[in-house]
PDB file of C-alpha atoms in Angstrom:
ATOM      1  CA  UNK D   1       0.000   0.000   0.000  1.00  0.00           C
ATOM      2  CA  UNK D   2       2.956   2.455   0.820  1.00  0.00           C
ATOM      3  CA  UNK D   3       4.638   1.853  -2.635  1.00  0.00           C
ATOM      4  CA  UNK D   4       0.955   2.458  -4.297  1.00  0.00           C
ATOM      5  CA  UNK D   5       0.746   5.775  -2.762  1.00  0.00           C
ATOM      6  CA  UNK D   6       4.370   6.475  -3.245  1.00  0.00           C
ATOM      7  CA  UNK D   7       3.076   5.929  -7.200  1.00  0.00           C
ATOM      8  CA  UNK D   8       0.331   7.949  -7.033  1.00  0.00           C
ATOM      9  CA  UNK D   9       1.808  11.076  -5.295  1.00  0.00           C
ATOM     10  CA  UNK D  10       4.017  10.916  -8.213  1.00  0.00           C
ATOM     11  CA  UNK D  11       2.335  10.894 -10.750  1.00  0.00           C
ATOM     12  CA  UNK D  12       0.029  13.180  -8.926  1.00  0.00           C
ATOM     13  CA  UNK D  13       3.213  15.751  -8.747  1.00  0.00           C
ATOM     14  CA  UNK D  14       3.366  15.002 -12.745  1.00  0.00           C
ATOM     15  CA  UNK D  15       0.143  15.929 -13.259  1.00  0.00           C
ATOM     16  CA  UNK D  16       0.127  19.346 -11.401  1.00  0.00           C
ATOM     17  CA  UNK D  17       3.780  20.226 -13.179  1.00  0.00           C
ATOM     18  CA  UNK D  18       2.272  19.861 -16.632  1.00  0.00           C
ATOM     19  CA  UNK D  19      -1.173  21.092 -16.025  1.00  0.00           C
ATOM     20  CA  UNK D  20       0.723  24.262 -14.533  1.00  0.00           C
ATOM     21  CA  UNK D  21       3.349  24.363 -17.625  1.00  0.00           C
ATOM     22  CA  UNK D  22      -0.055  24.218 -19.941  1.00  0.00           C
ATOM     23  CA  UNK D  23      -2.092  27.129 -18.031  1.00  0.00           C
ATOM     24  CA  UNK D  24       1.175  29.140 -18.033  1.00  0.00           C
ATOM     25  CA  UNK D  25       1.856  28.979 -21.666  1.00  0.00           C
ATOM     26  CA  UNK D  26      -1.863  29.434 -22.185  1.00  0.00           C
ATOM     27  CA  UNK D  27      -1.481  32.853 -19.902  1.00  0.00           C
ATOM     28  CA  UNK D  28       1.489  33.801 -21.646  1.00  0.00           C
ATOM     29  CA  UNK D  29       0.343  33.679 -25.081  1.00  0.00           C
ATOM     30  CA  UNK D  30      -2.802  35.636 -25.023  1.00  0.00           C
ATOM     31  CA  UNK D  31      -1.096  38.356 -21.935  1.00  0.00           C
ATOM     32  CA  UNK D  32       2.086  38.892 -22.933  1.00  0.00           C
ATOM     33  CA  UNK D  33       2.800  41.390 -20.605  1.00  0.00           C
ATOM     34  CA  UNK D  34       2.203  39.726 -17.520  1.00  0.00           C
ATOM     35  CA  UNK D  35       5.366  38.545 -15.911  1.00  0.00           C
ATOM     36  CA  UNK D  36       5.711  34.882 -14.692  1.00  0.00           C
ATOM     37  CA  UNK D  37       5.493  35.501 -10.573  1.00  0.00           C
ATOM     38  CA  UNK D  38       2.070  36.690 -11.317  1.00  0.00           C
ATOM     39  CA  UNK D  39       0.804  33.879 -13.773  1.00  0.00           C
ATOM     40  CA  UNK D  40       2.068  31.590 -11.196  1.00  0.00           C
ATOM     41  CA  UNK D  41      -0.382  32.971  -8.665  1.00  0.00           C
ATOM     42  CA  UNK D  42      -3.154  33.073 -10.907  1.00  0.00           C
ATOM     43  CA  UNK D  43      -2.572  29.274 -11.669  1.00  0.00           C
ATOM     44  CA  UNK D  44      -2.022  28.582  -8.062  1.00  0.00           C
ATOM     45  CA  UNK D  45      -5.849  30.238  -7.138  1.00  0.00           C
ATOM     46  CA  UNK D  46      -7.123  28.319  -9.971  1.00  0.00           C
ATOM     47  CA  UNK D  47      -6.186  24.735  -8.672  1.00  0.00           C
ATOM     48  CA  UNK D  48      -8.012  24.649  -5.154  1.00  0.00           C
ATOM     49  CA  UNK D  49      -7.448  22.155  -2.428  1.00  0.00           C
ATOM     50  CA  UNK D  50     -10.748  20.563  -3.823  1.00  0.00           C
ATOM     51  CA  UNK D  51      -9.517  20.030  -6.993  1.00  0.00           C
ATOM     52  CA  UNK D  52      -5.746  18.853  -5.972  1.00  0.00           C
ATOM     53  CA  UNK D  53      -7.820  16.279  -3.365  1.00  0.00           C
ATOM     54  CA  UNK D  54     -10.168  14.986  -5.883  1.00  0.00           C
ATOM     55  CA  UNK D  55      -7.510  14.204  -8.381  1.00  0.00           C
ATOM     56  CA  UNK D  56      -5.538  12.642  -5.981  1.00  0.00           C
ATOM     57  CA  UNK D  57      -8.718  10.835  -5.165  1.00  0.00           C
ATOM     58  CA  UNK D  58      -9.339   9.388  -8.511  1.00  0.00           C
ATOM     59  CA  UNK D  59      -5.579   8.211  -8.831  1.00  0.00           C
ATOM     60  CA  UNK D  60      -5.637   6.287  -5.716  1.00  0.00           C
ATOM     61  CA  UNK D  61      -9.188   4.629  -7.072  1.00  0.00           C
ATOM     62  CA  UNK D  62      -7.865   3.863 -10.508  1.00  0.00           C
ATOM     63  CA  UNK D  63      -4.735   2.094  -9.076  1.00  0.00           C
ATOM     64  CA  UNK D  64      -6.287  -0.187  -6.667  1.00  0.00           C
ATOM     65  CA  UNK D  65      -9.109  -0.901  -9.123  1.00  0.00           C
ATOM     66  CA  UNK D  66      -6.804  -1.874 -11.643  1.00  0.00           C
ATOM     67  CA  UNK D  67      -4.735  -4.248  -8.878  1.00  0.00           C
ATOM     68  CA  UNK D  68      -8.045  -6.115  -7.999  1.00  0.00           C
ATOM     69  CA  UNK D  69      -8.776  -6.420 -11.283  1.00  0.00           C
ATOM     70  CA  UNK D  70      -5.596  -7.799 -11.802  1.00  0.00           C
ATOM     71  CA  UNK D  71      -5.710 -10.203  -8.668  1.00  0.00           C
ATOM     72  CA  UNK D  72      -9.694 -11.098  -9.782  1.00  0.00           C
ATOM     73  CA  UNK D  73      -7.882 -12.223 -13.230  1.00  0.00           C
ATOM     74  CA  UNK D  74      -5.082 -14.513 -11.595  1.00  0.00           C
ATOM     75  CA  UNK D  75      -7.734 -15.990  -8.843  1.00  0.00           C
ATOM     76  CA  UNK D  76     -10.359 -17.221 -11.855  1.00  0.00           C
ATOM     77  CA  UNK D  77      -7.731 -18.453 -13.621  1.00  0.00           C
ATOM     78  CA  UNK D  78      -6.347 -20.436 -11.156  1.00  0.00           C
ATOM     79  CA  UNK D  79      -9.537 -21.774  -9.811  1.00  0.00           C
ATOM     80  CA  UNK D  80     -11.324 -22.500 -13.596  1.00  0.00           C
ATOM     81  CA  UNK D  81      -9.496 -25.315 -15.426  1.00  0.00           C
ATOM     82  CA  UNK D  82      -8.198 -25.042 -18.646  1.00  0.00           C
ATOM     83  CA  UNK D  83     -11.244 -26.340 -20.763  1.00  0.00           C
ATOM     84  CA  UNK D  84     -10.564 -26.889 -24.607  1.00  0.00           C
ATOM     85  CA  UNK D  85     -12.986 -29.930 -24.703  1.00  0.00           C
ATOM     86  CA  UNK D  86     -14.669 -29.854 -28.669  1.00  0.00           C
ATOM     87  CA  UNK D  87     -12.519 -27.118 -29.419  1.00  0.00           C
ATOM     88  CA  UNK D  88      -9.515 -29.104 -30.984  1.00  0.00           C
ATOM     89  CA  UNK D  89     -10.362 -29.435 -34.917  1.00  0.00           C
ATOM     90  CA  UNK D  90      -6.900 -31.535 -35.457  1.00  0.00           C
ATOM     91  CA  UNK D  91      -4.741 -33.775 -34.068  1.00  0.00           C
ATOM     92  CA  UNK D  92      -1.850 -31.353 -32.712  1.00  0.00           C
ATOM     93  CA  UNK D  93       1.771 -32.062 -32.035  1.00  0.00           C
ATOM     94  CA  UNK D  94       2.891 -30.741 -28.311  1.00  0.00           C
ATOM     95  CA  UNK D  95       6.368 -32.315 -28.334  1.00  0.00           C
ATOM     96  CA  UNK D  96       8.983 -33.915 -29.963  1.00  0.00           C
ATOM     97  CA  UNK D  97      12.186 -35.499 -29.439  1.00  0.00           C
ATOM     98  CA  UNK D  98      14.141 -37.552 -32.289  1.00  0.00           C
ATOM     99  CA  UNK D  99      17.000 -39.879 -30.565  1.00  0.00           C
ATOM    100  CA  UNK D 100      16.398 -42.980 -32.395  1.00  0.00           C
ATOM    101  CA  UNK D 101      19.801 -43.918 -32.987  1.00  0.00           C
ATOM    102  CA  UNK D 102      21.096 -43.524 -29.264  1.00  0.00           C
ATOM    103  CA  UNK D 103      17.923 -46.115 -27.800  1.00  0.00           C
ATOM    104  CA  UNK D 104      19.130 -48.332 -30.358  1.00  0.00           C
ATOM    105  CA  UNK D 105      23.069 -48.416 -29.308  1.00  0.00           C
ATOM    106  CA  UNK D 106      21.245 -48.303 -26.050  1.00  0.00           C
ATOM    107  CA  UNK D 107      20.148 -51.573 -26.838  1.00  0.00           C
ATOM    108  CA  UNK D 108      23.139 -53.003 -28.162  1.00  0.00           C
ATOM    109  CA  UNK D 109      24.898 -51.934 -25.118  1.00  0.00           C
ATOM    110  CA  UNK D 110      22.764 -53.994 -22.597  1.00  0.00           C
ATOM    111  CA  UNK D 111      23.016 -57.078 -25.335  1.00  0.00           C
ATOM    112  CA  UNK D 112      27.121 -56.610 -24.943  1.00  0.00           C
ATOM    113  CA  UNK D 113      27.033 -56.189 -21.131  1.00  0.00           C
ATOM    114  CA  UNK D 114      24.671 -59.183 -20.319  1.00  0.00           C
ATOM    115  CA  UNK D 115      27.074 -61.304 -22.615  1.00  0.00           C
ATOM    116  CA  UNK D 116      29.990 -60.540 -20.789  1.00  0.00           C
ATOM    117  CA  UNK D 117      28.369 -60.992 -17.605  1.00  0.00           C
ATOM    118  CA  UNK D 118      26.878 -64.360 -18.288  1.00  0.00           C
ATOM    119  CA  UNK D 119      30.491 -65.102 -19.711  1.00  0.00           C
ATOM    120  CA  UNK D 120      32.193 -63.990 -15.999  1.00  0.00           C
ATOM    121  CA  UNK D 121      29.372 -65.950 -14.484  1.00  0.00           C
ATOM    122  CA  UNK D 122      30.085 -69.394 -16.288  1.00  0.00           C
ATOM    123  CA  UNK D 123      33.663 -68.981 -15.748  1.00  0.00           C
ATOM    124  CA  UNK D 124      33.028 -68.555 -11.950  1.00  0.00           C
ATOM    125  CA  UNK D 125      31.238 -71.280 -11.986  1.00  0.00           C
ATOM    126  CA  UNK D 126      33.351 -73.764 -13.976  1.00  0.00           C
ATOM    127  CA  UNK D 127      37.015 -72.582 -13.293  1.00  0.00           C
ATOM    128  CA  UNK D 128      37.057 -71.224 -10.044  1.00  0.00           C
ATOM    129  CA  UNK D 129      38.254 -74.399  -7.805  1.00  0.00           C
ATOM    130  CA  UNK D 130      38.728 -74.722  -3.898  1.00  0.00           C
ATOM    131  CA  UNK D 131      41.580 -75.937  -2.531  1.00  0.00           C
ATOM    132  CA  UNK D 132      42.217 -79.750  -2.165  1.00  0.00           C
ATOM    133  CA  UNK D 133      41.939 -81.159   1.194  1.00  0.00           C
ATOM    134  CA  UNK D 134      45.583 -82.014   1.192  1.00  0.00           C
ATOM    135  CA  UNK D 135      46.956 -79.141   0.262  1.00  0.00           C
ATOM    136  CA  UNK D 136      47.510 -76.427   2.338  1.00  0.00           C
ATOM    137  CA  UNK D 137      50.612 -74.216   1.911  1.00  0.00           C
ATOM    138  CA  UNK D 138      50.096 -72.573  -1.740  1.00  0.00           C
ATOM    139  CA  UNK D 139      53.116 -70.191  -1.394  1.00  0.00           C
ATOM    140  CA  UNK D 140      54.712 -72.191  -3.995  1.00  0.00           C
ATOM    141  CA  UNK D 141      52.297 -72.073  -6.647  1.00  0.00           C
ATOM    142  CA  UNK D 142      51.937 -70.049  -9.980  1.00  0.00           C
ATOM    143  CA  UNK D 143      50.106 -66.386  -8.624  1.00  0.00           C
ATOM    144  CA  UNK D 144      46.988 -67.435 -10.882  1.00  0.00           C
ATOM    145  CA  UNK D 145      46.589 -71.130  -9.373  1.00  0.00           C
ATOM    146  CA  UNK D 146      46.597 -69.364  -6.173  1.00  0.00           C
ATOM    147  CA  UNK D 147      43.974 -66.575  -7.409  1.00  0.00           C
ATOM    148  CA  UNK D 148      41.897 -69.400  -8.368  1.00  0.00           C
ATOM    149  CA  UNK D 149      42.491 -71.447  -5.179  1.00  0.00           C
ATOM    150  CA  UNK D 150      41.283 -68.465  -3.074  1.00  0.00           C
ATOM    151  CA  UNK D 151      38.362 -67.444  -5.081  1.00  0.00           C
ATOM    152  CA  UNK D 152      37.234 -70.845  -5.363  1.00  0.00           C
ATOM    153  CA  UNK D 153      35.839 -70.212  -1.497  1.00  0.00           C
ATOM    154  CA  UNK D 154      33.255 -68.540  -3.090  1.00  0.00           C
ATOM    155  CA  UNK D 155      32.496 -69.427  -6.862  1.00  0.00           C
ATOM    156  CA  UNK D 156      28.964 -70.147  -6.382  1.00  0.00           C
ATOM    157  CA  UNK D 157      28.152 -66.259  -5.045  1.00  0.00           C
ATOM    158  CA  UNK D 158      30.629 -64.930  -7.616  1.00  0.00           C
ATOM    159  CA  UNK D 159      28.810 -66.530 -10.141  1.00  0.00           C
ATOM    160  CA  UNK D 160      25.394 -65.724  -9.032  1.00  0.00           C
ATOM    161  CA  UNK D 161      26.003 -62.207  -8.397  1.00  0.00           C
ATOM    162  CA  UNK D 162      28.222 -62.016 -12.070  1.00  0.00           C
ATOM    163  CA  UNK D 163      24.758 -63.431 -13.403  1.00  0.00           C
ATOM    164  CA  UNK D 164      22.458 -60.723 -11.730  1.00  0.00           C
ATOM    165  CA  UNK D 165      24.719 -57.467 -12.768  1.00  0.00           C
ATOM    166  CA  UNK D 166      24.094 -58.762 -16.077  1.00  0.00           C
ATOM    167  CA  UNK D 167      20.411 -59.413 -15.872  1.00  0.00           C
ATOM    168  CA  UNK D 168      20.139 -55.984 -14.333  1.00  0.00           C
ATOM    169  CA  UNK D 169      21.749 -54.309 -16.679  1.00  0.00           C
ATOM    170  CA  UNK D 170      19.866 -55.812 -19.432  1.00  0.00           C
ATOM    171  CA  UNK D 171      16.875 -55.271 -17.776  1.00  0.00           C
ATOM    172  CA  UNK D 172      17.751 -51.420 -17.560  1.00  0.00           C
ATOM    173  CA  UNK D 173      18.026 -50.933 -21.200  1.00  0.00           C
ATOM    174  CA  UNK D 174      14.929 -52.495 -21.700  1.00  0.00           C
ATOM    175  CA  UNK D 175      12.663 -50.673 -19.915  1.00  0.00           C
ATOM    176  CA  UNK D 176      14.238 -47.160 -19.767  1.00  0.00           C
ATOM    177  CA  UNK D 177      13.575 -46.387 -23.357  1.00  0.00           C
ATOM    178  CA  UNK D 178       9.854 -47.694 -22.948  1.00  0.00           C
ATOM    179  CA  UNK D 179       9.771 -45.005 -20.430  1.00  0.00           C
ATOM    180  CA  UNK D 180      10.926 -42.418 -22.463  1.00  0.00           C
ATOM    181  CA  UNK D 181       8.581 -40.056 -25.065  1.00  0.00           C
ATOM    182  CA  UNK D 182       9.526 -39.828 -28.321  1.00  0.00           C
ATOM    183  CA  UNK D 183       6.045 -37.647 -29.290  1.00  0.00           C
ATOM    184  CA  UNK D 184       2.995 -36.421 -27.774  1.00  0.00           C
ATOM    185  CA  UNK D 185       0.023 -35.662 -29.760  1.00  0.00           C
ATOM    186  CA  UNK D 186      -3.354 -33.720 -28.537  1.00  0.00           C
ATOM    187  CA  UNK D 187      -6.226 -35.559 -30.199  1.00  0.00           C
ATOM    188  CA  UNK D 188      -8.925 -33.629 -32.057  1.00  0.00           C
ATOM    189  CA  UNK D 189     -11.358 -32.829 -29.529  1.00  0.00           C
ATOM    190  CA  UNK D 190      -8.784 -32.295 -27.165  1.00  0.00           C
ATOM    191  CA  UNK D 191     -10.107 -35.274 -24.513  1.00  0.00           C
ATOM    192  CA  UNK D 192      -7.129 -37.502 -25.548  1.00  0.00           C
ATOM    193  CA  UNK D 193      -3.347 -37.658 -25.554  1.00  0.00           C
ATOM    194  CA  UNK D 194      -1.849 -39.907 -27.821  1.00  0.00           C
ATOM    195  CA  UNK D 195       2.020 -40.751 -26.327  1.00  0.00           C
ATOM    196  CA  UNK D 196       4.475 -42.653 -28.567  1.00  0.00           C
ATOM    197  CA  UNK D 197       8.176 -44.307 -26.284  1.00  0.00           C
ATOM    198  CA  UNK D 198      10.834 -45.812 -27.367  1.00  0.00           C
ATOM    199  CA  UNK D 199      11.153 -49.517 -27.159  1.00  0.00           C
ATOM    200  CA  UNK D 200      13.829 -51.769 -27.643  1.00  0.00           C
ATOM    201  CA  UNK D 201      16.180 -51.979 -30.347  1.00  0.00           C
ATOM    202  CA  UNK D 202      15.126 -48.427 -31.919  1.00  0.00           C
ATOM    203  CA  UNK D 203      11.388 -49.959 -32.432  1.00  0.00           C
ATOM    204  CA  UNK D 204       8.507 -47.453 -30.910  1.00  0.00           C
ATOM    205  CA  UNK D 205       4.932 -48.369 -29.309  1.00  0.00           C
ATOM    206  CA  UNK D 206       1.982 -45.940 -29.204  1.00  0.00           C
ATOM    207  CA  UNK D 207      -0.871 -45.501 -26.920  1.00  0.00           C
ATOM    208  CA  UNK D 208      -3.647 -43.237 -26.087  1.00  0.00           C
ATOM    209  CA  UNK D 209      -4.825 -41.859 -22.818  1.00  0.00           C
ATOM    210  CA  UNK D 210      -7.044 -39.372 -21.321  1.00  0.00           C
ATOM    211  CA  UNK D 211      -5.691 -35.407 -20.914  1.00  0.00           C
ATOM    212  CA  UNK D 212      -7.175 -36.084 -17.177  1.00  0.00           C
ATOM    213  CA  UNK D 213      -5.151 -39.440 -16.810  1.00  0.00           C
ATOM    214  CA  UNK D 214      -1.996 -36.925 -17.191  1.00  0.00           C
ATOM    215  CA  UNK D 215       0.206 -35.330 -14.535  1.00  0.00           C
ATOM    216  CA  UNK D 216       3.460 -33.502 -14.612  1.00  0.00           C
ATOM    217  CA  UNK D 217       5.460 -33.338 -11.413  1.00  0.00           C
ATOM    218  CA  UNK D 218       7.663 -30.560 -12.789  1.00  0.00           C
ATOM    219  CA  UNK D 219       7.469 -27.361 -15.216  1.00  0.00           C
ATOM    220  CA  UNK D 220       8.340 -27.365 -18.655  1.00  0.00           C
ATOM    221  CA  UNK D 221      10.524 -24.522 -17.459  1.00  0.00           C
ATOM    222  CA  UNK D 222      12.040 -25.774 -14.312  1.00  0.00           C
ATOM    223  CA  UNK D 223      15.472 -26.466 -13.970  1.00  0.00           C
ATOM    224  CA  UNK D 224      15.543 -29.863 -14.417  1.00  0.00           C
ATOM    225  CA  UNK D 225      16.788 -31.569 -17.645  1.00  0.00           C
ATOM    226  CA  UNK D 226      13.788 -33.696 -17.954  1.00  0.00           C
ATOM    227  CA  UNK D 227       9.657 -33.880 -16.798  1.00  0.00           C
ATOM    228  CA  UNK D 228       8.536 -36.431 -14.984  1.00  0.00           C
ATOM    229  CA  UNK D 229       5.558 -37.348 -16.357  1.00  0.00           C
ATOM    230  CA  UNK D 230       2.695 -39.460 -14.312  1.00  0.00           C
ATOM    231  CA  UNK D 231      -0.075 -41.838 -16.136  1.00  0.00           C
ATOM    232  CA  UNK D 232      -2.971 -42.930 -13.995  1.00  0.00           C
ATOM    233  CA  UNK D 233      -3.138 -46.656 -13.185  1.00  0.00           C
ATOM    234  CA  UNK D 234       0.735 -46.809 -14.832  1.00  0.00           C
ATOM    235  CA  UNK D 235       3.621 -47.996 -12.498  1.00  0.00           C
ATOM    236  CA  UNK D 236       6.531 -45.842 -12.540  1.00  0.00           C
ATOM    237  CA  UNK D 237       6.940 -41.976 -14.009  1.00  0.00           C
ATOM    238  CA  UNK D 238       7.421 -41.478 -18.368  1.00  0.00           C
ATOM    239  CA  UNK D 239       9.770 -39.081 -18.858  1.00  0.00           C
ATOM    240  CA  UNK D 240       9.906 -36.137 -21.448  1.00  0.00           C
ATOM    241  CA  UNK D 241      13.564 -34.823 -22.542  1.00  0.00           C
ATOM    242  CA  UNK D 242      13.406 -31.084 -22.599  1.00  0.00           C
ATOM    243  CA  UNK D 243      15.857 -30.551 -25.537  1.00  0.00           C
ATOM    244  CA  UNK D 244      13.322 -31.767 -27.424  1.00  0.00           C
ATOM    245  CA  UNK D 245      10.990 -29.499 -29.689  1.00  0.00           C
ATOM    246  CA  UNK D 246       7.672 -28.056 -28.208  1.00  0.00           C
ATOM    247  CA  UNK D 247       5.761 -26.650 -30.988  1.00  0.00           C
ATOM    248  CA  UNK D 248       2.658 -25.126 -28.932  1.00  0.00           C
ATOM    249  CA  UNK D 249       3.986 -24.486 -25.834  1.00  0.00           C
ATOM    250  CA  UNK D 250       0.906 -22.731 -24.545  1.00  0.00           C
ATOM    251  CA  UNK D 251      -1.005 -25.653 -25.061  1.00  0.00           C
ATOM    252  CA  UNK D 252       1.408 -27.701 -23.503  1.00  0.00           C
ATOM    253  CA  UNK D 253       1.929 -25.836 -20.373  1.00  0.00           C
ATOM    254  CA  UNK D 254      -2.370 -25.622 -19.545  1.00  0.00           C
ATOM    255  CA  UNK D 255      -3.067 -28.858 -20.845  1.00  0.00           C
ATOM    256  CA  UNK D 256      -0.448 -31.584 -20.458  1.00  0.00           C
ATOM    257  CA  UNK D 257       2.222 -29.775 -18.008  1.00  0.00           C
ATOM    258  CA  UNK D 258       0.009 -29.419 -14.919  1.00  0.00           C
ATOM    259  CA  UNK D 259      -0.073 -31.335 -11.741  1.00  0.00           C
ATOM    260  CA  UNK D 260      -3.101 -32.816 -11.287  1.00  0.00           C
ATOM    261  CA  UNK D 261      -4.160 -34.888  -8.014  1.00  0.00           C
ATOM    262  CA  UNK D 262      -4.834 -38.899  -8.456  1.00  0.00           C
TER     263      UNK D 262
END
């Protein structure tokens, strides 16, 4: 409230300086011979405290009209949803991200590292040996006989847990990419979102959902590097990479990227 009147006793002071400049000029023009000191006075008798007060008055009103108007605006909006139900005449594109060839080396990478785990695993399990019950002192043998000798304690858990990094890894790159959107398309009619992920090896899968089904746990302009993106009756978040392309991003933000309660 102090700033408001600090605003409107200015441009209060603004409005007296040029109304005064104006009536002087005025004075001037048509009475040339009447010297300044005394057109000041005359201008001074002409703007009464009534006048000054009321035009103060009407500042002060304008101002905190136009900041409940103002907080009026933000309050509806916030309360009223954003409804474009029937008003979608075509299928629109909200965003798009093109990394096709990386989900496919993706792929090819958890292919390689579950190989080479199952590999470790079977060679745990086959060469790995304990030490014979007669032998004791291996001082004397070869340093790899002995490496084997003292891993052989546990071959069975090396090879299980070999097995399982492998497994877990191949698992990764299976279903990261599925969790990843590649497009997102607002149906005509704009009821519907159709989403198209990644799968594996550089393949894609499509499916549709409701716009109310949708919920993003962060802002398309938030710091983050990605959006988590939450599907009703889905396990786990879908993600959307923000270096991808957002055509309408209007749309996006008041339809798809807001936080809705499940």
């Amino acid at each position: 409230m102090l700033r408001q009147s600090t605003i409107c006793l200015s441009l209060f002071a603004k409005a007296i300086k040029c109304e005064t400049a104006n009536a002087a000029a005025s004075l001037g023009k048509h009475n040339g011979g009447i010297s300044s000191k005394l057109r000041l006075n005359l201008i001074c008798r002409t703007q009464t405290p009534f006048s000054h007060h009321r035009l103060f008055s009407n500042l002060t009103i304008k101002s905190i009209c136009s900041q409940k108007t103002l907080i009026t605006s933000w309050r509806s909006m916030q309360s009223k949803p954003f409804n474009i139900s029937g008003t979608v005449k075509s299928d629109t594109l909200l965003f798009a991200h093109k990394n096709d060839a990386f989900y496919k080396m993706f792929a090819y990478f958890g292919i390689f590292q579950m190989g080479m785990w199952a590999y470790l695993s079977l060679f745990a399990f086959q060469q790995l040996k304990a030490v014979p019950v007669g032998l004791q002192d291996t001082s004397e043998m070869p340093w790899y006989k002995r490496l084997l000798y003292k891993q052989g304690h546990y071959k069975n858990a090396l090879s299980l847990l070999s097995f399982i990094v492998g497994g877990v890894v191949l698992f990764i790159t299976v279903a990261y990419p599925r969790r990843v959107i590649k497009s997102l398309y607002l149906l005509k009619g704009g009821d519907h979102v159709k989403i198209t992920t990644y799968s594996w090896l550089g393949q894609t899968r499509t499916f549709t959902k409701p716009v109310d089904h949708l919920s993003c746990m962060e802002a398309r302009t938030g710091k983050g590097p990605h959006i988590p993106v939450k599907i009703r009756d889905t396990n786990f978040y879908y993600i959307i990479d923000k270096q991808g392309s957002f055509p309408k991003t209007d749309l996006f933000d008041f339809v798809v990227g807001v936080k809705r309660n499940f």
